[in-house]
XYZ file of C-alpha atoms in Angstrom:
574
model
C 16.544 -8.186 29.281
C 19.066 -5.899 30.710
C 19.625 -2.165 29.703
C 23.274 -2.510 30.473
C 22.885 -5.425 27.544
C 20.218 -3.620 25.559
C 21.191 -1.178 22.075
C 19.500 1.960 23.096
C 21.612 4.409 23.193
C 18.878 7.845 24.064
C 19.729 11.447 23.252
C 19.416 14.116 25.769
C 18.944 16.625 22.779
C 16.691 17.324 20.694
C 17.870 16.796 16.908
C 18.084 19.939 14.747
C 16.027 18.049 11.890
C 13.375 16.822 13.892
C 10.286 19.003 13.190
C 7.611 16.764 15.404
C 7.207 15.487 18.080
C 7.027 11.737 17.186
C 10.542 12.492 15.059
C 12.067 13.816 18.121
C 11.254 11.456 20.924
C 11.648 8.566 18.656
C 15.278 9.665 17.629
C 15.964 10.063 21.393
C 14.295 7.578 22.591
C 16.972 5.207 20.848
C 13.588 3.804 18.184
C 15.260 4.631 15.220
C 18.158 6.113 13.481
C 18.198 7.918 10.202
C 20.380 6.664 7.648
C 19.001 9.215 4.438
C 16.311 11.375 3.658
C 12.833 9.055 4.118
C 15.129 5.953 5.384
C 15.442 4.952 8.844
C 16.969 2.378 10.537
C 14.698 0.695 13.371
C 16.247 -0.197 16.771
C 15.577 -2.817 18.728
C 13.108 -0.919 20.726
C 11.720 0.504 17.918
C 11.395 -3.081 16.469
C 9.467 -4.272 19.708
C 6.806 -1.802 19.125
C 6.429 -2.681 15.075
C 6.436 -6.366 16.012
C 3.779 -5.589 18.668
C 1.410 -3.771 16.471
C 2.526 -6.212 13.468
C 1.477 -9.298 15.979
C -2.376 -6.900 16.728
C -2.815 -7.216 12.942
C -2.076 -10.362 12.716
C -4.159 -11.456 15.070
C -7.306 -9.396 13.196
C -6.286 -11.153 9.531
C -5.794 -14.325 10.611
C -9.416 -14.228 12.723
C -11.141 -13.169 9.457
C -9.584 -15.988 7.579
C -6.964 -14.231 5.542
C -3.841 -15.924 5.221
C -0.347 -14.346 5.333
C 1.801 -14.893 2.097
C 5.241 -13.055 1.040
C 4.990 -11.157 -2.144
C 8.387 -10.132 -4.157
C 9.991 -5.934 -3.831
C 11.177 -5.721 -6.795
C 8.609 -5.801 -8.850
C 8.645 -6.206 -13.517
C 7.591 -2.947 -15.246
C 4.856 -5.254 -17.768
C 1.918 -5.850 -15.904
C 1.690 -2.194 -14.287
C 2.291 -0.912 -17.482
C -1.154 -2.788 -18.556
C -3.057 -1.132 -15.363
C -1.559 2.627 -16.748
C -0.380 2.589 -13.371
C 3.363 2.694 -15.089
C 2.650 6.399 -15.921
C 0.095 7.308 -13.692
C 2.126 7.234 -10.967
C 4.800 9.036 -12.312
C 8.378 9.859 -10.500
C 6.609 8.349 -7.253
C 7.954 5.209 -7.928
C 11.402 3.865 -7.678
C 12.601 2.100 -11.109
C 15.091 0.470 -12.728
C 17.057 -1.501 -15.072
C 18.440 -5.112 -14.476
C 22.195 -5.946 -16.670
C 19.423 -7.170 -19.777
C 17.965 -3.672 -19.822
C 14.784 -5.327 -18.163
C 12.284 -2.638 -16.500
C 11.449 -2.957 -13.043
C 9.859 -0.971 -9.907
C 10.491 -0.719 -6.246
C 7.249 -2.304 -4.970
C 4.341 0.665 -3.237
C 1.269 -1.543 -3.769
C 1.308 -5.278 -5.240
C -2.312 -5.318 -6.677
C -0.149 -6.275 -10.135
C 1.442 -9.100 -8.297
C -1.510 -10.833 -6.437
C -4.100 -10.881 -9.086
C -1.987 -13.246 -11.620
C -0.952 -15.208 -8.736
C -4.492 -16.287 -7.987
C -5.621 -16.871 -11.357
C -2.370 -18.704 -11.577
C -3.734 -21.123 -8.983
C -7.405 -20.755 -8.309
C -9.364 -21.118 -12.081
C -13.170 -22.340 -10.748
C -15.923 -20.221 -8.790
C -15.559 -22.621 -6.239
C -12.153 -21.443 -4.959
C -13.857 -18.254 -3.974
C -13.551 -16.075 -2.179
C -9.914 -15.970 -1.043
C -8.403 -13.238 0.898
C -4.598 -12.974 1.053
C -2.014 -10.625 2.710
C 1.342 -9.809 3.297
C 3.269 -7.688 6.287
C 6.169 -6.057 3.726
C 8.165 -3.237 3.251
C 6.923 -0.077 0.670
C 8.924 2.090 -1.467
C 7.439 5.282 -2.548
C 10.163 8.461 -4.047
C 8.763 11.062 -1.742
C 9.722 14.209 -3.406
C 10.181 15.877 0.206
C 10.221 12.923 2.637
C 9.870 14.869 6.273
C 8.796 14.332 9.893
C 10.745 10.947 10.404
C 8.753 7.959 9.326
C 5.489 9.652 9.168
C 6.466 10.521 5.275
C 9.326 8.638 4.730
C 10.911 6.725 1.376
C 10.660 3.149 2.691
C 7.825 1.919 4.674
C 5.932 -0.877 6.636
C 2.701 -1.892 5.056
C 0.442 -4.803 5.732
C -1.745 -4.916 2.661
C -4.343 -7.535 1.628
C -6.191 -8.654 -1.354
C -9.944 -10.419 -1.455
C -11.187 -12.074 -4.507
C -14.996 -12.208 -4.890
C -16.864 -13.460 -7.807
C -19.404 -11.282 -7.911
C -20.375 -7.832 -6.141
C -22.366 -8.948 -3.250
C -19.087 -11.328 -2.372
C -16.935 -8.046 -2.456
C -19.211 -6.020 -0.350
C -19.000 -8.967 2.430
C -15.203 -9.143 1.893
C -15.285 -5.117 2.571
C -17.272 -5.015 5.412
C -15.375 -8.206 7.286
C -11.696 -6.123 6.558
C -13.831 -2.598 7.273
C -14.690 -4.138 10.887
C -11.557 -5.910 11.783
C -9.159 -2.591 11.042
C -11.579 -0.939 13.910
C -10.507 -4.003 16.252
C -6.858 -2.988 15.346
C -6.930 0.311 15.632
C -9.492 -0.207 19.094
C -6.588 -2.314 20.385
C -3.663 -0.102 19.692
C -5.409 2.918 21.489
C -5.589 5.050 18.722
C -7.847 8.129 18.308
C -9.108 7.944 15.046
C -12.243 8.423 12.398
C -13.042 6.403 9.568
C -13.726 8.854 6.130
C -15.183 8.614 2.783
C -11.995 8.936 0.740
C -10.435 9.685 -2.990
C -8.818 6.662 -4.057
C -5.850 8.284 -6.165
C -4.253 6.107 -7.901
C -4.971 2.896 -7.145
C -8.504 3.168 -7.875
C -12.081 2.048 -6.860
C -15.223 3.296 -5.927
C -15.886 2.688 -2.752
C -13.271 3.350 -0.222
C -12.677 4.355 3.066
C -9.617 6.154 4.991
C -8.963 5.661 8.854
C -7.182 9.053 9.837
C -5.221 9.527 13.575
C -6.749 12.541 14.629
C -3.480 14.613 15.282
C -2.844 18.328 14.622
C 0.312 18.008 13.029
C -0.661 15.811 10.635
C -0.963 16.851 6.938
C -3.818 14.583 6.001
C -6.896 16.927 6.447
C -10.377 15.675 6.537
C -13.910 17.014 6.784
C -16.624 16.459 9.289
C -19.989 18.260 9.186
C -20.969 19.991 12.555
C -24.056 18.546 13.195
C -22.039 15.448 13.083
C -23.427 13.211 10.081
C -20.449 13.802 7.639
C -17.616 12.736 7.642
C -14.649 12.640 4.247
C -11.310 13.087 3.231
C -10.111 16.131 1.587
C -10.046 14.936 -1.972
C -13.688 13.345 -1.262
C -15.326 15.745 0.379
C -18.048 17.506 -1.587
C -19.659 20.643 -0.285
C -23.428 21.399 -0.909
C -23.390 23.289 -4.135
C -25.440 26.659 -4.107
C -28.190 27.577 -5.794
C -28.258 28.492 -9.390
C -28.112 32.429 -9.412
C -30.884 34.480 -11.605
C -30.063 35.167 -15.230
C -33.135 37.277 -16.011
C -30.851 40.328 -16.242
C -27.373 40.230 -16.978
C -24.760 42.911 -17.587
C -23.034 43.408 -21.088
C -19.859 41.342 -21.734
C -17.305 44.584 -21.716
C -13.762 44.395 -22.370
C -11.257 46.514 -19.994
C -7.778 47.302 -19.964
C -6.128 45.538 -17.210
C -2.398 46.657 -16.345
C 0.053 44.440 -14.744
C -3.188 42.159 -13.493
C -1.897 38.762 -14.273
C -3.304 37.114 -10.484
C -6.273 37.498 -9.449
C -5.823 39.358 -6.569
C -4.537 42.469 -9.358
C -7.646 41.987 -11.200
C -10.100 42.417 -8.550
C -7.942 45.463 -6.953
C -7.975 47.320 -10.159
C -11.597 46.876 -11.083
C -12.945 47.130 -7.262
C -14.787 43.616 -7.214
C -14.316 40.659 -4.717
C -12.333 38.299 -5.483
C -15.219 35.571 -5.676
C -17.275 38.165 -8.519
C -13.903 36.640 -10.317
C -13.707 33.755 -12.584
C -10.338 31.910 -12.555
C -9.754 29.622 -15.788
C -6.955 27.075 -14.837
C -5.424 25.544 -17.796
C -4.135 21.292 -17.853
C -3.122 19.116 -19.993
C -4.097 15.484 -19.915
C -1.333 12.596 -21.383
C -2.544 9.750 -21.685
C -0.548 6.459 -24.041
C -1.475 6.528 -27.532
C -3.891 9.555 -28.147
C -3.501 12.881 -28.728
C -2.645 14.887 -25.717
C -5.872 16.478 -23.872
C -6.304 20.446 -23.202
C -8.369 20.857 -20.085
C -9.734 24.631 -18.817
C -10.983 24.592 -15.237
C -13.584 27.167 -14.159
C -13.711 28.245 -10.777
C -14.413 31.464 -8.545
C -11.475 33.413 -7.731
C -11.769 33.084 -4.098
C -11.205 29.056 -4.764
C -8.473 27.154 -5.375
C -8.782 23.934 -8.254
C -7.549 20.771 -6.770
C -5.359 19.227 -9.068
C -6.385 15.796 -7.045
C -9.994 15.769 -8.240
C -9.144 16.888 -11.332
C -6.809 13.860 -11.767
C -9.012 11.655 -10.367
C -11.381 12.635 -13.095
C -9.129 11.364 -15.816
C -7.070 8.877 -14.162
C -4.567 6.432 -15.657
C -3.525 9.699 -17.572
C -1.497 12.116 -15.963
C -2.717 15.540 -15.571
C -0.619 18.315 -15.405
C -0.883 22.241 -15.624
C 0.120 23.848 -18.660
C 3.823 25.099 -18.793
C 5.369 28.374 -20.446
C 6.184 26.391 -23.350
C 2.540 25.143 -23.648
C 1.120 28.842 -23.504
C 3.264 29.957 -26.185
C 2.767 26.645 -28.096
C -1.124 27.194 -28.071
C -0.940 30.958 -28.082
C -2.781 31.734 -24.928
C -2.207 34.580 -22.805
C -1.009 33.649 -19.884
C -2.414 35.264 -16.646
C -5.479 36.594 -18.788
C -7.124 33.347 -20.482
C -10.655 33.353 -19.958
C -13.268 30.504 -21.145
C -15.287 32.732 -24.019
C -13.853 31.398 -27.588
C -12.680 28.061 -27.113
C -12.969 25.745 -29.507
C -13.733 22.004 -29.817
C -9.976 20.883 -28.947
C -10.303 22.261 -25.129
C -12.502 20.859 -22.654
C -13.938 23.191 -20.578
C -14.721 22.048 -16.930
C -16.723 24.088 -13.667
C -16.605 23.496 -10.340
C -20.599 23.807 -9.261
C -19.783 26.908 -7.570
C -19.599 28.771 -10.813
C -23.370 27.747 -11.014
C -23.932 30.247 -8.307
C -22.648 33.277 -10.093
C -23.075 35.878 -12.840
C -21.579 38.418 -14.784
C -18.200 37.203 -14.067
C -14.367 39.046 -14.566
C -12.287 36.854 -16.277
C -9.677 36.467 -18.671
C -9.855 38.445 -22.259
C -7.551 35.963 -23.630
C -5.235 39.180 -24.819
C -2.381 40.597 -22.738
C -3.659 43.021 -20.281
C -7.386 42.650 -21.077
C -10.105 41.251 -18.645
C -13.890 41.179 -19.621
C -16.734 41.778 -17.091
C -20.132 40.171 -17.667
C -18.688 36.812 -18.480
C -21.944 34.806 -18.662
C -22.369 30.679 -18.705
C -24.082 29.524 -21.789
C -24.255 32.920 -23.332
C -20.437 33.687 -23.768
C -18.898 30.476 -22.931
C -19.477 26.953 -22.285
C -19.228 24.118 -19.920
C -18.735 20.620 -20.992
C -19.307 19.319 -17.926
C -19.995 20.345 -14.497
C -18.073 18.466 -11.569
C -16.471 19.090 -8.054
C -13.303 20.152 -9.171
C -12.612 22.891 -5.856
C -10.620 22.746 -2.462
C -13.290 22.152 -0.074
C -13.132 24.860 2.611
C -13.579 25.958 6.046
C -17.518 26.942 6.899
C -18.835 25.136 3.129
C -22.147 23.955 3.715
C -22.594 20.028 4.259
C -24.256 17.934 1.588
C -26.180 16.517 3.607
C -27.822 18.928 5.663
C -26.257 21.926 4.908
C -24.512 22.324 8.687
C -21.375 23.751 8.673
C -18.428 21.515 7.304
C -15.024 21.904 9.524
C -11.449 20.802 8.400
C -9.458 18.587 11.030
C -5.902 17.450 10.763
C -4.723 13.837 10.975
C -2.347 11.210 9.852
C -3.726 8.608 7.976
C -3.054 5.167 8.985
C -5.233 3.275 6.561
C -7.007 2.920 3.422
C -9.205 0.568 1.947
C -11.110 0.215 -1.141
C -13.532 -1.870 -3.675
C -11.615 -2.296 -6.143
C -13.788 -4.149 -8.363
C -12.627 -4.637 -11.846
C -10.183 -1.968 -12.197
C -7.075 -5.213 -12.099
C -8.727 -7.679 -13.123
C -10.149 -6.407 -16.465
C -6.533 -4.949 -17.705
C -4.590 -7.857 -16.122
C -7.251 -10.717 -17.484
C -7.252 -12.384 -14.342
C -10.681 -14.136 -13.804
C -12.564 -17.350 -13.294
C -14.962 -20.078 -14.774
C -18.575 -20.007 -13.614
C -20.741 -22.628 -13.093
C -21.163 -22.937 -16.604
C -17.896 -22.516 -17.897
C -18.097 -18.514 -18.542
C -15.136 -16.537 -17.851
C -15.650 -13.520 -15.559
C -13.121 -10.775 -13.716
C -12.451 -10.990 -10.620
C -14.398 -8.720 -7.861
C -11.036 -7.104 -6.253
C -10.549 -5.217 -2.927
C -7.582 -3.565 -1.418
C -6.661 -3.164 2.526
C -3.436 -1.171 3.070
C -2.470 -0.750 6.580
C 0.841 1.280 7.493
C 2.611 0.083 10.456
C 5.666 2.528 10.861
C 2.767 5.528 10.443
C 0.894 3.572 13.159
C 4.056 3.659 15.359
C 4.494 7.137 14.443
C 1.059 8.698 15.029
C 0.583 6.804 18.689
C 3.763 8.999 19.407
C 1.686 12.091 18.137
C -1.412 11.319 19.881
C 0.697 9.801 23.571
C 2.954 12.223 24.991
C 3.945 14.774 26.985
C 7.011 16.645 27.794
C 9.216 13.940 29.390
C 8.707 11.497 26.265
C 6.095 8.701 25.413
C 3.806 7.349 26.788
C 2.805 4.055 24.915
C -0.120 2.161 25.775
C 1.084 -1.049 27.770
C -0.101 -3.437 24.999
C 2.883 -1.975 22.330
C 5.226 -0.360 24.785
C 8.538 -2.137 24.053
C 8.520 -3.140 27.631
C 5.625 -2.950 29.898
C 7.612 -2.304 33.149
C 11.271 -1.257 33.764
C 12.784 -2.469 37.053
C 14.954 0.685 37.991
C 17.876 -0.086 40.031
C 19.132 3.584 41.613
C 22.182 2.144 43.401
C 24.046 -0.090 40.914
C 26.895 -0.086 43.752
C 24.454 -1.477 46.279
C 24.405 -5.834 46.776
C 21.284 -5.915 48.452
C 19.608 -3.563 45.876
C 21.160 -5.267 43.216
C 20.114 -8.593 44.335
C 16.268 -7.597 45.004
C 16.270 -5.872 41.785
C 17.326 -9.493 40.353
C 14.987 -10.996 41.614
C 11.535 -8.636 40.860
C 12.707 -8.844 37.545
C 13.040 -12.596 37.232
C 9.812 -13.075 39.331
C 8.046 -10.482 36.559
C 9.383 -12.549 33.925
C 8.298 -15.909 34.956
C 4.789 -14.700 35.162
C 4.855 -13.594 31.843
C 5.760 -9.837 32.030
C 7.920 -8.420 29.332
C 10.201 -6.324 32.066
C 13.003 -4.547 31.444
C 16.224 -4.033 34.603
C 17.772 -1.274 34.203
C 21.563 -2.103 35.797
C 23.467 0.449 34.526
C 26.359 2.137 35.924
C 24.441 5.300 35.688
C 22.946 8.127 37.882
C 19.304 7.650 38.887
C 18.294 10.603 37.674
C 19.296 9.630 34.469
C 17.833 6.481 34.913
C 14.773 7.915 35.353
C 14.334 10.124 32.819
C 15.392 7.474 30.218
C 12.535 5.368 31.470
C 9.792 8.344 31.162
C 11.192 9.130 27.713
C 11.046 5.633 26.444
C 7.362 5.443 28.344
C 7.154 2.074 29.595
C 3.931 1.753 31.253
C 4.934 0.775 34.829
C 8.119 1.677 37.029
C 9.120 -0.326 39.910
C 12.138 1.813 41.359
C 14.480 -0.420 43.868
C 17.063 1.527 45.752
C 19.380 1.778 48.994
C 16.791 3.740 50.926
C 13.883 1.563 50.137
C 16.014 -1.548 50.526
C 16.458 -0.194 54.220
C 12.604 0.754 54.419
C 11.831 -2.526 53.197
C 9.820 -1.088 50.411
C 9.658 0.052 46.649
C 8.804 2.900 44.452
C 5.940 2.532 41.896
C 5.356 4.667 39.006
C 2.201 4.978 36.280
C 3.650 6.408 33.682
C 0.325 7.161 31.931
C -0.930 8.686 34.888
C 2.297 10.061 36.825
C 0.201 7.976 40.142
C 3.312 6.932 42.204
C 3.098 4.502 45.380
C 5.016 2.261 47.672
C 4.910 -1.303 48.210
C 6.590 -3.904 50.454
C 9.532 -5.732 49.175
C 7.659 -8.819 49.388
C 4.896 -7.393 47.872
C 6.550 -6.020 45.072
C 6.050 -8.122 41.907
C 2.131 -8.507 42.732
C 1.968 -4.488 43.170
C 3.803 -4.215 39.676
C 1.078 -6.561 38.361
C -1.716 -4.584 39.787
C -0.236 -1.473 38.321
C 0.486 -3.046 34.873
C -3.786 -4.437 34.754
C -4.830 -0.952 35.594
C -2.484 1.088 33.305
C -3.830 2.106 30.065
C-alpha cells in the first residue's frame, strides 16, 4: 500500500469538539470522521485497526467453540415487550414504525433474538450446550453522546450467547468466555481489571465488567487498598457500620426552618453536620398493569441515593423521582418530607448507613418545618434495609474493612449469568431426558470493539500521536521516503517495501510529494510501530534511518541490511 494511494487525509489541528485525547488523535489521525452527534464514519485506517482487534476476538470465540452467526438490526417490538425490557429501557432505544404501523427497535443487545432462534432449532438436552455469537453493529439513543466513539449512538459489539441446561453447564460456559476475554484483552495490550458489576438492564446475577484503566474515563470502579476488592460503581458495597446505641435518645422536636429546602440550609440553620441529617428521596416505580409504586429513600445527608441501585432493585419497572406534579398530586412538601407518618401506600427504603445513626433532622412534612430526634422504629419505619448509597472515597471495604478507593476507566466489557431471566418470559427451553420441559440456563458476553479502539488510544500515547501496539497498528512499519524527487531513493524505497511485503509485513511507503518533516510527523501521529526512513543522504551513506516508535530508539542500518533490521525492530517492538 501506498500513502500517495491511501484515504487518510490527517489534520494538523486539533478539532474544537474533541474533548480527549483518543477523539483528537483519531480525528487527525485520518481514523474516523464524524458524520452526527454519536455517529462516525470509520476510515480505512481506522477500519484496519477494528478488523485487527475484530480478527483477536475471533480468534478467542472460535478456540472456545463458539460459532459466529449474523443476527438481524432491526429488531420487532413483541418479544422485548415480554422481557419488560420494552419499557425498562426507556428513550435509550431507537424505535419505530414500519408503513403497517408495526413496532420495531434499533438493535443494543439481541438476547430477544437468539433465545427463540435456538429453541427454534435445538428442542433435546442433547443439543447442549451451544454457544453462539455475532460481530454487529449497536444502537443505543445516548442522550449526550461525547468523546468520539467512546459514547457514541452507533457502535461495534461482538456479543455471544451460551445455552446450558442446567446451572453447573452455565457456570462452565462463564468461566470458558470469563478466561478467553483475558486472552483478548492480554493480546491487545490493554491495561485493565476485571470487577464485580451491576447488571442494569439486561439482568443476571452474576456478572463481571472488564474496565481500561484510564483517567478520563467515566466508568468508575472500586478497589480496596489492601488489594482484595475489587467492583463497579453500581456493585460496590461498602462495609456497613455498626448499629449506633438507642439507650437514650433525644425528643422528636419540631423547628421552624426558613428558606431550608436542601440540606445544606438545614444543617446551617440548626448548626449540625450534614451527616446528623436524614435525607428522604422520594420515587415512583411504573411498572405494566399495577398500580404505580411510591418509594421514600432514607439516607444521611452527607450521601447521595443512587438512582442505579435503586432501579436495579425493582427492575423491569422504571423508577423515576417524583416530579412537581407528583408532590402536589400526593400533597407532600417538597424540600421538607421526612419518613415519620407514612402510610401503607409508600415504601420506605434505608441505605445501611442510616443504621449507624440517631436522633436524626429531617423533613416535618410541612413547609418550613424540620424535626430533630427523628428515631428508626420509634417515629418511622423501614420496610427494608438495602445498599441504596453512592459508594465513596475512604468507605471501609467489606471485606476487611481497608480503605476502598475510586479509579476511573472505560469499560470495554461485560458479561453475565443470565440464567432464566429470557428464557422464562420468552418460553424458550428444552426436553430432558424424560421428556420434561425446562428453561434454558442463559449467559451474555458483550464485547465493544470501537471502545476497545478507543481506550488503547487513551491508555498509548503521547504528544506526537499514537502509539498502537504492533499487533493492531494499521500498519506495522511505514517505509518513509524523504526525497520523493530522488530515483535512487525512490527505487530503494521500492524495493524495502516490496521485500517487507513478501515476508509477510503489513508495510506501508509513504511516496508522497510531501516535505519530510511532514512525513514524519504523519507517521508518529498515526503510530505505526516501526520507521524505516530512506533518503538522499543515506542513499549516499549507503544506509537507513530506523525508528521505534514505542520507544523513540532510533538506529542505522546498511542498505542491504535494511529489511532484516526492520524485522528485528518490528519482533522487539511492543
Amino acid at each position: 500500500m501506498r500513502t500517495s494511494q491511501l484515504f487518510a487525509p490527517t489534520l494538523r489541528e486539533v478539532p474544537a469538539e474533541a474533548e480527549i485525547a483518543s477523539h483528537r488523535l483519531l480525528l487527525r489521525g485520518a481514523f474516523i470522521r464524524k458524520l452526527a452527534a454519536g455517529i462516525y464514519t470509520t476510515l480505512p485506517l481506522g477500519l484496519r485497526v477494528m478488523r485487527k482487534i475484530e480478527a483477536i476476538i475471533r480468534e478467542e470465540m472460535d478456540a472456545t467453540g463458539a460459532q459466529e452467526i449474523r443476527m438481524p438490526i432491526v429488531l420487532p417490538a413483541e418479544p422485548w415487550k415480554q422481557t419488560g425490557r420494552w419499557e425498562a429501557y426507556g428513550n435509550e432505544i431507537f424505535r419505530l414504525r414500519d408503513r403497517h404501523e408495526r413496532e420495531f427497535l434499533l438493535g443494543p443487545t439481541q438476547e430477544e433474538v437468539v433465545a427463540p432462534l435456538v429453541a427454534g432449532e435445538l428442542p433435546s438436552y442433547k443439543d447442549l450446550p451451544v454457544n453462539l455469537y455475532q460481530v454487529e453493529w449497536k444502537y443505543r439513543d445516548e442522550r449526550r453522546p461525547r468523546f468520539g466513539i467512546l459514547r457514541g449512538r452507533e457502535f461495534l459489539m461482538k456479543d455471544a450467547y451460551s445455552f446450558d441446561r442446567d446451572e453447573d453447564g452455565l457456570r462452565e460456559s462463564y468461566r470458558v468466555m470469563y478466561e478467553a476475554y483475558e486472552r483478548m484483552f492480554d493480546r491487545c495490550g490493554l491495561d485493565y481489571v476485571v470487577v464485580e458489576a451491576d447488571p442494569g438492564t439486561i439482568g443476571g446475577d452474576v456478572n463481571h465488567e472488564f474496565m481500561a484503566i484510564a483517567e478520563v474515563g467515566e466508568d468508575l470502579f472500586v478497589r480496596c487498598a489492601n488489594g482484595d476488592y475489587l467492583a463497579d460503581m453500581e456493585a460496590a458495597t461498602p462495609h456497613a457500620p455498626e448499629p449506633a446505641s438507642t439507650e437514650v435518645l433525644a425528643p422528636l422536636t419540631d423547628v421552624h426552618t426558613p428558606d431550608a429546602e436542601t440540606i445544606e440550609k438545614v444543617a446551617a440553620q440548626l448548626g449540625v453536620g450534614a451527616e446528623r441529617t436524614l435525607k428522604c428521596i422520594m420515587f415512583k416505580a411504573t411498572r405494566t398493569g399495577p398500580p404505580q409504586e411510591i418509594i421514600a429513600v432514607l439516607a444521611p445527608g452527607d450521601r447521595e441515593v443512587s438512582e442505579k441501585k435503586l432501579a436495579k432493585r425493582y427492575f423491569p419497572a422504571v423508577v423515576e423521582p417524583l416530579d412537581d406534579a407528583d408532590f402536589a398530586r400526593l400533597g407532600y412538601a417538597k424540600g421538607y418530607v421526612g419518613p415519620q407518618g407514612f402510610g401503607e401506600d409508600v415504601t420506605v427504603l434505608a441505605d445501611h448507613s442510616v443504621r449507624g445513626g440517631i436522633d436524626w433532622v429531617t423533613g416535618a412534612n410541612a413547609h418550613e418545618r424540620h424535626v430533630t430526634g427523628a428515631n428508626v422504629g420509634r417515629d418511622f419505619r423501614v420496610d427494608a434495609w438495602d445498599d441504596l448509597a453512592v459508594i465513596r472515597d475512604g468507605d471501609r471495604c467489606p471485606v476487611d474493612d481497608g480503605e476502598l478507593h475510586i479509579g476511573r476507566s472505560i469499560v470495554i466489557s461485560h458479561i453475565y449469568q443470565l440464567g432464566t431471566r429470557y428464557s422464562v418470559p420468552l418460553e424458550t427451553g428444552f426436553q430432558d431426558e424424560e421428556g420434561t420441559w425446562h428453561p434454558y440456563e442463559m449467559g451474555c458476553y458483550g464485547i465493544g470493539i470501537t471502545r476497545i479502539f478507543a481506550a488503547i488510544v487513551e491508555q498509548r500515547h503521547d504528544d506526537d500521536g499514537i502509539v498502537w501496539p504492533k499487533v493492531l497498528a494499521p500498519f506495522e512499519v511505514v517505509v518513509v521516503l524523504a526525497n520523493a524527487d530522488d530515483e535512487a531513493a525512490i527505487a530503494e524505497a521500492e524495493r524495502i517495501h516490496a521485500e517487507l511485503g513478501a515476508r509477510g509485513v503489513d508495510v506501508l511507503l509513504d511516496d508522497r510529494a510531501e516535505r519530510a518533516g511532514v512525513k514524519f510527523a504523519d507517521a508518529d501521529l498515526i503510530g505505526y510501530p516501526v520507521q524505516v526512513t530512506v533518503g538522499k543522504r543515506g542513499i549516499a551513506a549507503g544506509t537507513v534511518d530506523l525508528k521505534v516508535r514505542a520507544t523513540g530508539e532510533r538506529s542505522t542500518a546498511p542498505l542491504g541490511g535494511a529489511v532484516e533490521a526492520a524485522l528485528a525492530r518490528l519482533e522487539t517492538a511492543p
